[in-house]
Tab-separated table of C-alpha atoms in Angstrom:
chain	number	residue	atom	x	y	z
A	1	THR	CA	-88.806	-68.208	-77.446
A	2	THR	CA	-88.480	-71.592	-75.604
A	3	TRP	CA	-85.616	-69.366	-73.827
A	4	SER	CA	-87.990	-67.562	-71.266
A	5	GLY	CA	-87.507	-67.443	-68.000
A	6	LYS	CA	-83.529	-69.206	-68.895
A	7	THR	CA	-80.293	-67.815	-67.479
A	8	ILE	CA	-77.419	-68.385	-69.604
A	9	GLY	CA	-73.503	-67.767	-68.434
A	10	TRP	CA	-70.310	-67.319	-70.182
A	11	LYS	CA	-66.812	-66.776	-69.095
A	12	LEU	CA	-64.973	-64.220	-71.769
A	13	VAL	CA	-61.772	-65.584	-72.852
A	14	ASP	CA	-60.834	-62.338	-75.082
A	15	GLY	CA	-61.755	-58.681	-76.375
A	16	PRO	CA	-62.686	-56.071	-73.839
A	17	THR	CA	-63.373	-57.768	-70.694
A	18	PRO	CA	-61.398	-61.275	-70.820
A	19	GLY	CA	-61.490	-63.725	-67.952
A	20	ARG	CA	-64.925	-62.161	-66.809
A	21	THR	CA	-68.063	-63.813	-66.522
A	22	PHE	CA	-71.417	-62.631	-67.193
A	23	GLU	CA	-75.086	-64.016	-66.501
A	24	HIS	CA	-77.795	-63.224	-68.609
A	25	THR	CA	-81.855	-63.892	-67.614
A	26	LEU	CA	-83.992	-63.789	-70.488
A	27	HIS	CA	-87.943	-62.739	-69.531
A	28	SER	CA	-90.761	-63.815	-71.430
A	29	ASP	CA	-91.968	-60.124	-71.580
A	30	GLY	CA	-88.865	-59.981	-74.045
A	31	SER	CA	-86.545	-58.178	-71.817
A	32	ILE	CA	-82.779	-59.347	-70.866
A	33	VAL	CA	-81.239	-58.515	-67.401
A	34	TRP	CA	-77.161	-58.828	-67.350
A	35	ARG	CA	-75.203	-59.623	-64.266
A	36	ALA	CA	-71.329	-59.290	-63.988
A	37	VAL	CA	-70.481	-62.267	-61.614
A	38	ASP	CA	-67.075	-61.348	-61.162
A	39	GLY	CA	-64.165	-58.463	-61.955
A	40	ALA	CA	-64.071	-55.268	-61.183
A	41	TYR	CA	-68.026	-54.679	-61.676
A	42	LYS	CA	-68.698	-57.747	-60.101
A	43	GLY	CA	-72.842	-57.386	-58.902
A	44	ALA	CA	-73.497	-54.994	-61.512
A	45	SER	CA	-76.858	-55.448	-63.561
A	46	ARG	CA	-79.305	-54.275	-65.787
A	47	GLN	CA	-82.185	-54.897	-67.244
A	48	GLU	CA	-82.702	-54.368	-71.270
A	49	LYS	CA	-86.126	-53.203	-73.126
A	50	HIS	CA	-85.613	-56.417	-75.419
A	51	TYR	CA	-83.407	-59.454	-77.120
A	52	SER	CA	-83.885	-61.614	-80.133
A	53	ALA	CA	-82.974	-65.244	-79.951
A	54	ALA	CA	-82.731	-66.917	-83.285
A	55	ARG	CA	-82.187	-71.167	-83.235
A	56	ILE	CA	-79.327	-72.169	-85.593
A	57	ASP	CA	-79.292	-75.951	-85.260
A	58	ASP	CA	-80.015	-78.004	-82.984
A	59	GLN	CA	-77.090	-77.153	-80.834
A	60	ALA	CA	-76.544	-73.395	-81.574
A	61	TRP	CA	-78.436	-70.654	-80.949
A	62	ALA	CA	-77.582	-66.323	-81.317
A	63	VAL	CA	-78.502	-64.204	-79.098
A	64	SER	CA	-78.638	-60.634	-79.530
A	65	TYR	CA	-79.467	-57.039	-77.457
A	66	LEU	CA	-78.986	-53.660	-77.880
A	67	ALA	CA	-78.097	-52.109	-74.346
A	68	GLU	CA	-78.761	-48.794	-73.282
A	69	SER	CA	-75.136	-47.773	-72.896
A	70	GLY	CA	-75.479	-47.974	-76.566
A	71	HIS	CA	-73.519	-51.255	-77.433
A	72	THR	CA	-75.179	-54.231	-79.321
A	73	LEU	CA	-74.100	-57.970	-78.165
A	74	THR	CA	-74.831	-60.628	-80.289
A	75	VAL	CA	-73.312	-63.882	-79.007
A	76	VAL	CA	-73.918	-67.740	-80.602
A	77	LEU	CA	-73.973	-70.251	-78.123
A	78	ASN	CA	-72.519	-73.762	-79.450
A	79	PHE	CA	-74.095	-76.165	-76.504
A	80	ALA	CA	-72.203	-79.089	-78.267
A	81	ASN	CA	-68.811	-77.710	-77.483
A	82	HIS	CA	-70.023	-75.838	-74.728
A	83	GLN	CA	-68.174	-72.259	-76.646
A	84	ALA	CA	-69.911	-68.882	-77.107
A	85	ILE	CA	-68.673	-66.493	-79.728
A	86	GLY	CA	-69.502	-63.156	-79.744
A	87	ASP	CA	-69.068	-59.557	-80.576
A	88	ARG	CA	-69.693	-56.783	-78.362
């Protein structure tokens, strides 16, 4: 995808980790690395085996991956209003 090599950061406003910021780096081999930027787990990071990214339109993409922990993260990134809506 066009996302390979890109790092995307977002701050969560609700859910299980409100107020925390995470970065996700998407690699050309299909893996994704997440990193906690702040909060109790600041600096925690893990490389997950595979992510999928799908273009919704010119301003929105969906990104999803299954973490080794068993949790699936799916997020829709809206670049028109700089918001991310997701579910874990």
